[in-house]
Amino acid sequence: MTASLSRRHLIGLGLAATTTAALAACTPAGVTPMPTTSAAWIPPTDPMRFPTGYTWGAATSAFQIEGSTTVDGRGPSVWDTFCAEPGRVRGGATGDPGADHYVRWESDLDLMAELGIGAYRFSVAWPRIQPTGSGAVNQKGIDFYRRLVDGLVDRGIRPGITLFHWDLPQALQDAGGWPSRDTAYRFADYAAIMFDALGDVAADWFTINEPKTHAFVGHWYGGHAPGLTSPDAAAAAVHHQLLGHGLAVERFRASSAVGRIGIALNLAPIYPISEVFADSAKRIDGRENRLFLDPVLLGRYPTDAVGNLRGLVPANRAAFDALVLDGDLATISSPSDFLAVQYYGAEGAGFDGASVPVFPTSSAPWQQVHPEGLFDLLTRIAADYPAIPLVITENGMPDPTSAVTVDDDHRVEFFRTHFQQARRAIDAGVPLEAHYVWSMLDNFEWAEGYEQRWGIVAVDFDTQERTPKKSFAFYQGVIGDNAVAPA
Ligand code: FCB
C-alpha cells in the first residue's frame, strides 16, 4: 500500500475502480444525489454577504506544525512511533521539523492577525501535557499553550482548542489505545486538566478531531498511526473516542470553563451513481456519517453502519454492541454547544456498497471536490437532526505540486465556491456560524509527509521561511468584506 493511497476511501476506490469506470464517467448532472438533492446552482452576480458576526478562521494541528517533538518534556506519541517505522510515511518524514511552530508561534500569530481571522483552531499535543498519557502534568506543556492562547487573545483572535488530533501518547497505545475503554477515561482526565488550565479564556473547544479518520485509517486501513488493520479495533476505536468525547463534555460542564464545546466530524454527502444503488449509498452513509452523527446528536447508533454487508464497517456487530454499556449513549449525546463539520468533498456509491469516484479528485486521491456537496451536507444535517449551531472547522485542498509555491489559483477557486455554498446554506436556514480553512500553514500531512501542501501560507521546510500564497490575499479580502464575490 503506497502512502498516497493510504487514506480514507482507498478501499472502496480500489475495489471499484475498474468495474465502475464507465458508470463513473457519468457527469455529476447525471448523478442522482443521496440523500439530498443538489440542483445545478448559479452564483448570484453580486457579492454574497455573510451575517454580521460570522466567524472566519484557519486551522492547524499540533503534530502537523509544532516540531520540537523531544523538547520540554514532551513524551512520544503514536505518530512518532509510526513515522519511525520504515515505509509508513512518504520520504521517511517525521514530525520534525514540522513548521517549527513551537519556536515560531509568535510570528505565526502575527501572520494570523495580518490575515484578519476571528478564530484560530489548533490542537493541544496530549503528550506535552501528560507525557505518558496519565498522571502528573508537565507544566512546560501547559505553559506553551497558555502563551499561545494569551497571544491569540492579545490579537483579538478567539482560540479554538482541539483536545485530540490523533497524537495519542504512546504509553496509552501500549496499554491498548482507543480500542480499549480505559483510554476514554484517560482522555476525560486530560481534558479536565486543560479546562482547568485554559478555561478562563473565551474559547471554542473541540473534543476529538475526526474520530472516523483516526478509527478507520489508523485501525482498519493501516495507513495512519497506530497502523492497525483490524475492523474490530476500528469499531471499538469509534465507540471509545465518542465515549471520550461525551465524558469530556460532562467534565467541561462540571468545570468553570467559560467557552463552548463540541466534536469535529468529517462528513460527506454520498451520491449513488445510479438510482439502483440507493441502498448502497445508504450503507455508505451509515458508515461515513450516521455512525457518528446519530450517537452524538440522537443518542443511538444506526443499525446499518457496522456488520457484514459490504459498505459497512466489517466488524463483528455483536462484539461492537457489547462494547456499548448502559449509560454510554446518554454520555455521548450530552448536549454540545455546536457541531463542527469538516468538509473535503463528496463520495459516490456503486454496486453493493462500493465507494466509487464521481467528482474530480485533487492531488489527494481521496478528495472528490464537489462544492455543492457542502450545501447538501449542511442542509441535510439541519433537516435530519435536532437544531444545533454548525461550524465548519476544516475545508481546503492541496497544491498540485509538492514544491513550494504561492500560485494557488486552484485553492482560491475552491474557497470561493465553498464559501458560496456555505452562504447558500445559511440562506436555506442552516444555523452556520463559522468557516475555518485548512490550513493556515503548509505542514506535515500525515502519511504524505511534507509532500502535500495544504496551507494558505507556503512554508519552505528547509529554511522555515513563510510566504503567503495568493489564497491568503483572497481570504484576507473575503474576511475584510465579510462577503464572497463571484469569480
Ligand atoms: C483532515 C485532517 C487534517 C488534515 C486534512 C487535510 O482529515 O483533520 O489534519 O490532514 O485532513
Coordinates of C-alpha atoms and ligand atoms in Angstrom, one line a residue:
M1 CA 0.0 0.0 0.0
T2 CA 1.6 3.2 -1.0
A3 CA 1.3 6.3 1.1
S4 CA -0.6 8.2 -1.4
L5 CA -3.3 5.6 -1.5
S6 CA -3.4 5.0 2.2
R7 CA -6.1 7.4 3.2
R8 CA -9.8 7.4 3.9
H9 CA -11.5 5.9 0.9
L10 CA -8.8 3.8 -0.5
I11 CA -10.6 0.5 0.0
G12 CA -13.7 1.5 -1.9
L13 CA -11.9 3.3 -4.6
G14 CA -9.5 0.4 -5.2
L15 CA -12.2 -2.2 -5.3
A16 CA -14.5 -0.3 -7.5
A17 CA -12.2 1.4 -9.9
T18 CA -12.3 -0.9 -12.9
T19 CA -15.9 -2.2 -12.7
T20 CA -17.4 1.2 -12.4
A21 CA -15.2 3.2 -14.7
A22 CA -18.0 3.5 -17.2
L23 CA -20.6 4.5 -14.7
A24 CA -18.2 6.9 -13.1
A25 CA -18.0 8.7 -16.4
C26 CA -21.5 9.9 -15.7
T27 CA -21.3 13.7 -15.3
P28 CA -22.3 15.0 -11.9
A29 CA -25.5 16.3 -13.5
G30 CA -26.4 12.7 -14.4
V31 CA -26.0 11.6 -10.8
T32 CA -28.9 11.1 -8.5
P33 CA -27.8 12.7 -5.3
M34 CA -28.3 10.9 -2.0
P35 CA -29.6 11.7 0.5
T36 CA -30.4 15.3 -0.5
T37 CA -30.6 16.9 -3.9
S38 CA -28.0 19.2 -5.4
A39 CA -29.6 21.0 -8.3
A40 CA -27.2 22.9 -10.5
W41 CA -26.6 26.2 -8.8
I42 CA -25.6 29.5 -10.4
P43 CA -24.0 32.0 -8.1
P44 CA -25.5 35.5 -7.9
T45 CA -23.8 38.3 -9.8
D46 CA -23.5 40.4 -6.6
P47 CA -21.1 39.5 -3.8
M48 CA -22.8 37.2 -1.2
R49 CA -22.6 38.9 2.2
F50 CA -22.3 36.9 5.4
P51 CA -24.2 37.7 8.5
T52 CA -22.6 40.1 10.9
G53 CA -20.6 38.2 13.5
Y54 CA -19.9 35.3 11.1
T55 CA -16.5 33.9 12.2
W56 CA -13.7 33.4 9.7
G57 CA -10.9 31.1 10.9
A58 CA -7.9 29.0 10.0
A59 CA -6.9 25.6 11.4
T60 CA -3.8 23.5 12.1
S61 CA -2.9 20.6 14.4
A62 CA -0.1 20.1 16.9
F63 CA 1.7 17.2 15.3
Q64 CA 1.5 18.7 11.9
I65 CA 3.1 22.1 12.7
E66 CA 4.8 22.2 16.0
G67 CA 8.1 20.2 15.5
S68 CA 10.2 20.2 18.7
T69 CA 9.0 16.7 19.4
T70 CA 11.5 15.9 22.1
V71 CA 11.8 19.2 24.0
D72 CA 10.4 20.5 27.3
G73 CA 9.3 17.0 28.5
R74 CA 7.0 16.0 25.6
G75 CA 6.5 12.3 25.5
P76 CA 6.3 10.1 22.4
S77 CA 3.0 9.8 20.6
V78 CA 1.7 7.1 18.2
W79 CA 2.7 9.3 15.3
D80 CA 6.3 9.5 16.4
T81 CA 6.3 5.7 16.6
F82 CA 4.6 5.3 13.2
C83 CA 7.0 7.8 11.5
A84 CA 9.9 5.8 12.8
E85 CA 8.7 2.6 11.1
P86 CA 10.2 2.2 7.6
G87 CA 7.8 2.7 4.7
R88 CA 4.9 4.2 6.7
V89 CA 5.4 7.9 5.8
R90 CA 6.4 9.3 2.4
G91 CA 10.1 10.2 2.3
G92 CA 10.6 8.8 5.8
A93 CA 9.3 12.2 7.1
T94 CA 8.7 12.7 10.8
G95 CA 7.1 15.4 13.0
D96 CA 10.3 17.3 13.0
P97 CA 10.7 20.0 11.9
G98 CA 7.0 20.3 11.2
A99 CA 6.5 24.0 10.5
D100 CA 8.7 24.7 13.6
H101 CA 5.7 26.4 15.2
Y102 CA 6.7 25.5 18.7
V103 CA 9.5 28.0 18.2
R104 CA 7.9 30.4 15.7
W105 CA 4.4 30.6 17.2
E106 CA 4.6 34.3 17.9
S107 CA 5.4 35.4 14.3
D108 CA 2.8 32.9 13.1
L109 CA 0.2 34.6 15.3
D110 CA 1.3 37.9 13.7
L111 CA 0.5 36.4 10.3
M112 CA -2.9 35.4 11.5
A113 CA -3.6 38.9 12.7
E114 CA -2.5 40.2 9.3
L115 CA -4.9 37.8 7.7
G116 CA -7.7 39.2 9.9
I117 CA -9.2 35.9 11.1
G118 CA -11.5 36.0 14.1
A119 CA -10.6 32.5 15.3
Y120 CA -7.7 30.1 15.1
R121 CA -8.1 26.4 15.7
F122 CA -5.1 24.5 16.9
S123 CA -4.7 21.3 18.8
V124 CA -3.0 20.5 22.1
A125 CA -0.5 17.7 22.0
W126 CA -1.6 15.4 24.8
P127 CA 2.0 14.1 25.2
R128 CA 3.2 17.6 26.0
I129 CA 0.7 17.7 28.9
Q130 CA 0.9 14.2 30.1
P131 CA 4.0 12.6 28.6
T132 CA 2.7 9.1 29.3
G133 CA -1.0 9.9 28.9
S134 CA -2.0 9.8 32.5
G135 CA -0.8 11.1 35.9
A136 CA 1.4 14.1 36.5
V137 CA 1.1 17.2 34.4
N138 CA 4.1 18.6 32.6
Q139 CA 3.9 22.3 33.4
K140 CA 6.1 23.3 30.4
G141 CA 3.5 21.8 28.1
I142 CA 0.7 23.8 29.7
D143 CA 2.9 26.9 29.6
F144 CA 3.3 26.7 25.8
Y145 CA -0.4 26.6 25.2
R146 CA -1.0 29.4 27.8
R147 CA 1.4 31.6 25.8
L148 CA -0.3 30.7 22.6
V149 CA -3.8 31.4 23.9
D150 CA -2.8 34.6 25.5
G151 CA -1.1 35.7 22.3
L152 CA -4.3 35.0 20.4
V153 CA -6.4 36.9 22.8
D154 CA -4.0 39.9 22.7
R155 CA -4.5 39.9 18.9
G156 CA -8.3 39.7 19.2
I157 CA -8.4 36.1 17.8
R158 CA -10.7 33.6 19.5
P159 CA -8.9 30.3 20.3
G160 CA -10.4 27.1 19.0
I161 CA -8.8 24.3 21.1
T162 CA -8.8 20.8 19.8
L163 CA -8.0 18.3 22.5
F164 CA -7.3 15.2 20.4
H165 CA -6.0 15.4 16.8
W166 CA -4.6 11.9 16.6
D167 CA -1.3 12.1 18.6
L168 CA -2.2 9.7 21.3
P169 CA 0.6 9.3 23.9
Q170 CA 2.4 6.1 23.0
A171 CA 2.2 4.8 26.6
L172 CA -1.6 4.7 26.2
Q173 CA -1.3 2.9 22.9
D174 CA 0.9 0.3 24.6
A175 CA -1.9 -0.2 27.1
G176 CA -4.5 -0.8 24.3
G177 CA -5.1 2.6 22.8
W178 CA -8.6 3.6 21.7
P179 CA -9.8 0.0 21.2
S180 CA -9.5 -0.1 25.0
R181 CA -12.3 1.6 27.0
D182 CA -9.8 2.9 29.6
T183 CA -8.4 5.4 27.0
A184 CA -11.8 7.2 27.1
Y185 CA -11.4 7.8 30.8
R186 CA -7.7 8.9 30.4
F187 CA -8.9 11.3 27.7
A188 CA -11.5 12.8 30.0
D189 CA -8.9 13.3 32.8
Y190 CA -6.6 15.1 30.3
A191 CA -9.5 17.2 29.0
A192 CA -10.3 18.3 32.6
I193 CA -6.6 19.3 33.1
M194 CA -6.9 21.6 30.0
F195 CA -10.2 23.0 31.2
D196 CA -8.6 24.0 34.5
A197 CA -5.5 25.4 32.7
L198 CA -7.2 27.4 30.0
G199 CA -10.9 27.5 30.8
D200 CA -10.8 31.2 31.9
V201 CA -10.4 32.1 28.2
A202 CA -13.5 32.5 26.0
A203 CA -12.7 29.7 23.5
D204 CA -14.3 27.1 21.4
W205 CA -13.2 23.6 22.5
F206 CA -13.2 20.6 20.1
T207 CA -13.0 17.3 21.9
I208 CA -12.0 14.8 19.1
N209 CA -10.9 15.6 15.6
E210 CA -12.3 13.3 13.0
P211 CA -12.9 10.1 15.1
K212 CA -13.7 8.4 11.8
T213 CA -10.3 9.0 10.1
H214 CA -8.4 8.1 13.3
A215 CA -10.5 4.9 13.7
F216 CA -10.7 3.8 10.0
V217 CA -7.4 4.9 8.6
G218 CA -5.4 4.3 11.8
H219 CA -7.0 1.0 12.9
W220 CA -8.6 -0.6 9.8
Y221 CA -6.7 0.5 6.7
G222 CA -3.4 0.7 8.5
G223 CA -2.4 4.0 6.7
H224 CA -2.2 6.2 9.8
A225 CA -0.8 5.6 13.3
P226 CA -1.2 3.3 15.1
G227 CA -1.1 1.3 11.8
L228 CA -3.5 -1.5 12.7
T229 CA -5.6 -3.4 10.1
S230 CA -8.4 -4.7 12.2
P231 CA -12.0 -3.6 11.5
D232 CA -12.9 -4.8 15.1
A233 CA -10.3 -2.5 16.5
A234 CA -11.6 0.3 14.3
A235 CA -15.2 -0.2 15.5
A236 CA -14.0 -0.2 19.1
A237 CA -11.9 2.9 18.5
V238 CA -15.1 4.6 17.2
H239 CA -17.1 3.9 20.3
H240 CA -14.3 4.8 22.7
Q241 CA -13.5 8.0 21.0
L242 CA -17.1 9.0 21.1
L243 CA -17.3 8.0 24.7
G244 CA -14.2 10.1 25.4
H245 CA -16.0 13.0 23.7
G246 CA -19.1 12.6 25.9
L247 CA -17.1 12.2 29.1
A248 CA -15.1 15.4 28.2
V249 CA -18.3 17.3 27.6
E250 CA -19.5 16.2 31.0
R251 CA -16.2 17.3 32.6
F252 CA -16.4 20.6 30.8
R253 CA -19.9 21.3 32.2
A254 CA -18.6 20.4 35.7
S255 CA -15.6 22.8 35.3
S256 CA -15.7 26.6 35.4
A257 CA -14.6 26.9 31.8
V258 CA -16.3 29.8 30.1
G259 CA -16.2 28.7 26.5
R260 CA -18.2 26.3 24.3
I261 CA -17.6 22.7 23.4
G262 CA -18.4 20.2 20.6
I263 CA -16.9 17.4 18.4
A264 CA -15.3 17.8 15.0
L265 CA -16.7 15.2 12.5
N266 CA -15.6 14.8 8.9
L267 CA -18.7 14.1 6.9
A268 CA -19.5 13.6 3.2
P269 CA -22.7 13.5 1.1
I270 CA -23.0 10.1 -0.6
Y271 CA -24.3 10.1 -4.2
P272 CA -25.3 6.9 -5.8
I273 CA -24.1 6.8 -9.4
S274 CA -27.5 5.4 -10.4
E275 CA -30.8 5.2 -8.6
V276 CA -30.4 1.4 -8.4
F277 CA -27.6 2.0 -6.0
A278 CA -29.6 3.9 -3.5
D279 CA -29.3 1.1 -0.9
S280 CA -25.6 1.0 -1.4
A281 CA -25.4 4.8 -0.8
K282 CA -27.4 4.4 2.4
R283 CA -25.0 1.8 3.7
I284 CA -22.0 4.0 3.0
D285 CA -23.9 6.9 4.5
G286 CA -24.3 4.8 7.6
R287 CA -20.6 4.1 7.8
E288 CA -19.3 7.6 6.9
N289 CA -21.9 9.8 8.5
R290 CA -24.6 8.3 10.7
L291 CA -22.2 6.2 12.7
F292 CA -21.0 9.5 14.2
L293 CA -23.9 11.9 13.9
D294 CA -26.6 9.6 15.4
P295 CA -24.9 8.8 18.7
V296 CA -23.7 12.4 19.2
L297 CA -27.0 14.1 18.3
L298 CA -29.7 11.4 18.7
G299 CA -28.2 9.2 21.4
R300 CA -28.3 5.9 19.4
Y301 CA -26.2 4.0 16.9
P302 CA -27.6 3.3 13.4
T303 CA -28.2 -0.4 12.8
D304 CA -26.7 -0.2 9.3
A305 CA -23.2 1.0 9.9
V306 CA -21.3 -1.9 11.3
G307 CA -21.6 -5.5 10.2
N308 CA -21.4 -8.0 7.3
L309 CA -22.9 -6.2 4.4
R310 CA -20.4 -4.6 2.0
G311 CA -20.1 -0.9 2.6
L312 CA -20.4 -1.2 6.3
V313 CA -17.5 -1.3 8.8
P314 CA -16.8 -5.1 8.5
A315 CA -16.5 -5.7 12.2
N316 CA -18.4 -8.2 14.4
R317 CA -21.7 -6.4 15.1
A318 CA -22.4 -8.3 18.3
A319 CA -18.9 -7.6 19.7
F320 CA -19.4 -3.9 18.8
D321 CA -22.8 -3.8 20.5
A322 CA -21.3 -5.4 23.6
L323 CA -18.9 -2.5 24.0
V324 CA -21.8 -0.1 24.4
L325 CA -22.6 -0.2 28.1
D326 CA -25.6 1.2 29.9
G327 CA -25.4 5.0 30.0
D328 CA -22.7 5.3 27.3
L329 CA -25.1 6.8 24.7
A330 CA -26.5 9.2 27.2
T331 CA -22.9 10.4 27.9
I332 CA -22.1 10.5 24.2
S333 CA -25.1 12.6 23.5
S334 CA -24.6 15.1 26.4
P335 CA -25.7 18.3 24.8
S336 CA -22.9 20.0 22.9
D337 CA -22.8 23.8 22.1
F338 CA -22.2 23.2 18.4
L339 CA -21.4 20.5 15.9
A340 CA -18.2 21.1 14.0
V341 CA -18.2 19.8 10.4
Q342 CA -15.1 19.2 8.3
Y343 CA -15.8 19.1 4.6
Y344 CA -13.4 18.0 2.0
G345 CA -15.7 16.5 -0.6
A346 CA -18.3 14.0 -1.7
E347 CA -18.4 10.3 -2.3
G348 CA -20.1 8.1 -4.9
A349 CA -21.8 4.8 -4.3
G350 CA -21.8 2.0 -6.8
F351 CA -22.8 -1.7 -6.8
D352 CA -23.2 -3.4 -3.4
G353 CA -21.7 -0.9 -1.1
A354 CA -18.7 0.0 -3.3
S355 CA -17.4 3.6 -3.0
V356 CA -16.7 5.0 -6.4
P357 CA -15.3 8.2 -7.7
V358 CA -17.8 10.6 -9.3
F359 CA -16.2 14.0 -8.9
P360 CA -12.8 15.3 -9.9
T361 CA -10.1 14.5 -7.3
S362 CA -7.4 16.9 -6.1
S363 CA -3.8 15.7 -5.7
A364 CA -5.1 13.9 -2.6
P365 CA -6.7 10.9 -4.3
W366 CA -9.3 10.5 -1.6
Q367 CA -10.7 14.0 -2.1
Q368 CA -13.5 14.3 -4.6
V369 CA -14.1 18.0 -5.0
H370 CA -17.8 19.0 -5.1
P371 CA -18.7 22.4 -3.6
E372 CA -22.5 21.8 -3.9
G373 CA -22.0 18.8 -1.6
L374 CA -21.3 21.2 1.2
F375 CA -24.7 22.7 0.8
D376 CA -26.3 19.2 0.6
L377 CA -24.5 18.1 3.7
L378 CA -25.3 21.2 5.8
T379 CA -29.0 21.2 4.8
R380 CA -29.2 17.5 5.4
I381 CA -27.8 17.8 9.0
A382 CA -30.2 20.7 9.7
A383 CA -33.1 18.7 8.4
D384 CA -32.4 15.3 9.9
Y385 CA -31.1 16.2 13.4
P386 CA -32.2 18.4 16.3
A387 CA -31.3 22.0 15.9
I388 CA -27.7 22.8 16.8
P389 CA -25.3 25.6 15.7
L390 CA -22.9 24.4 13.0
V391 CA -19.4 25.5 12.4
I392 CA -17.1 24.3 9.5
T393 CA -13.8 23.6 11.1
E394 CA -11.8 22.3 8.1
N395 CA -12.2 22.9 4.4
G396 CA -9.4 23.1 1.9
M397 CA -7.4 21.4 -0.8
P398 CA -3.7 20.6 -1.5
D399 CA -1.5 22.2 -4.1
P400 CA -1.0 20.1 -7.3
T401 CA 2.8 20.2 -6.6
S402 CA 5.0 19.2 -3.7
A403 CA 7.2 22.2 -4.5
V404 CA 6.9 25.5 -2.5
T405 CA 4.5 27.6 -4.5
V406 CA 2.4 30.7 -3.9
D407 CA 0.4 30.4 -7.1
D408 CA -2.6 28.6 -5.8
D409 CA -5.5 29.8 -8.0
H410 CA -7.0 26.3 -7.7
R411 CA -7.3 27.0 -3.9
V412 CA -8.8 30.4 -4.5
E413 CA -11.5 28.8 -6.7
F414 CA -12.0 26.1 -4.1
F415 CA -12.6 28.6 -1.3
R416 CA -14.7 30.9 -3.4
T417 CA -17.1 28.1 -4.4
H418 CA -17.2 26.5 -1.0
F419 CA -17.9 29.9 0.7
Q420 CA -20.7 30.4 -1.7
Q421 CA -22.2 27.1 -0.9
A422 CA -21.9 27.9 2.8
R423 CA -23.7 31.2 2.3
R424 CA -26.3 29.5 0.3
A425 CA -26.9 27.1 3.2
I426 CA -27.4 30.0 5.6
D427 CA -30.0 31.3 3.1
A428 CA -31.7 28.0 3.3
G429 CA -32.0 28.3 7.1
V430 CA -28.9 26.4 8.3
P431 CA -27.5 27.8 11.5
L432 CA -24.0 28.1 10.3
E433 CA -21.7 30.3 12.4
A434 CA -18.1 29.9 11.2
H435 CA -15.9 28.7 8.5
Y436 CA -12.2 27.7 9.2
V437 CA -9.9 27.0 6.3
W438 CA -7.4 24.1 6.3
S439 CA -4.7 25.1 6.7
M440 CA -3.0 28.2 8.0
L441 CA 0.4 26.8 7.1
D442 CA 1.9 24.1 4.8
N443 CA 2.6 21.2 7.2
F444 CA 3.2 17.6 7.9
E445 CA 0.3 15.9 6.0
W446 CA 0.4 12.6 7.9
A447 CA 1.4 9.6 5.6
E448 CA 2.1 12.1 2.8
G449 CA 4.9 13.7 4.9
Y450 CA 5.8 17.1 3.6
E451 CA 4.9 16.4 0.0
Q452 CA 1.2 17.5 0.1
R453 CA 0.8 21.2 0.8
W454 CA -2.5 22.4 2.2
G455 CA -1.5 25.9 3.5
I456 CA -2.6 29.3 2.6
V457 CA 0.9 30.2 3.7
A458 CA 3.8 28.4 2.0
V459 CA 6.5 27.0 4.2
D460 CA 10.0 26.2 3.0
F461 CA 10.7 23.3 5.4
D462 CA 14.5 23.8 4.9
T463 CA 14.6 27.4 5.9
Q464 CA 11.2 27.6 7.6
E465 CA 10.5 30.8 5.6
R466 CA 6.8 31.6 5.4
T467 CA 5.3 33.2 2.2
P468 CA 1.6 34.0 1.9
K469 CA 0.0 32.4 -1.1
K470 CA -2.5 34.0 -3.4
S471 CA -5.3 32.3 -1.4
F472 CA -4.1 34.2 1.7
A473 CA -4.7 37.6 -0.1
F474 CA -8.0 36.3 -1.4
Y475 CA -9.1 35.1 2.0
Q476 CA -8.0 38.4 3.6
G477 CA -10.4 40.2 1.1
V478 CA -13.3 37.9 1.9
I479 CA -12.7 38.5 5.7
G480 CA -12.4 42.2 5.2
D481 CA -15.6 42.5 3.2
N482 CA -17.4 39.7 5.1
A483 CA -18.5 38.7 1.6
V484 CA -17.6 36.4 -1.2
A485 CA -17.7 37.9 -4.7
P486 CA -18.4 36.0 -7.9
A487 CA -15.3 35.0 -9.9
Ligands
FCB1 C1 -8.1 16.2 7.7 C2 -7.3 16.3 9.0 C3 -6.2 17.3 8.9 C4 -5.6 17.3 7.5 C5 -6.6 17.4 6.5 C6 -6.0 17.5 5.1 O1 -8.7 14.9 7.7 O2 -8.1 16.5 10.1 O3 -5.3 17.1 9.9 O4 -4.8 16.2 7.4 O5 -7.5 16.3 6.5

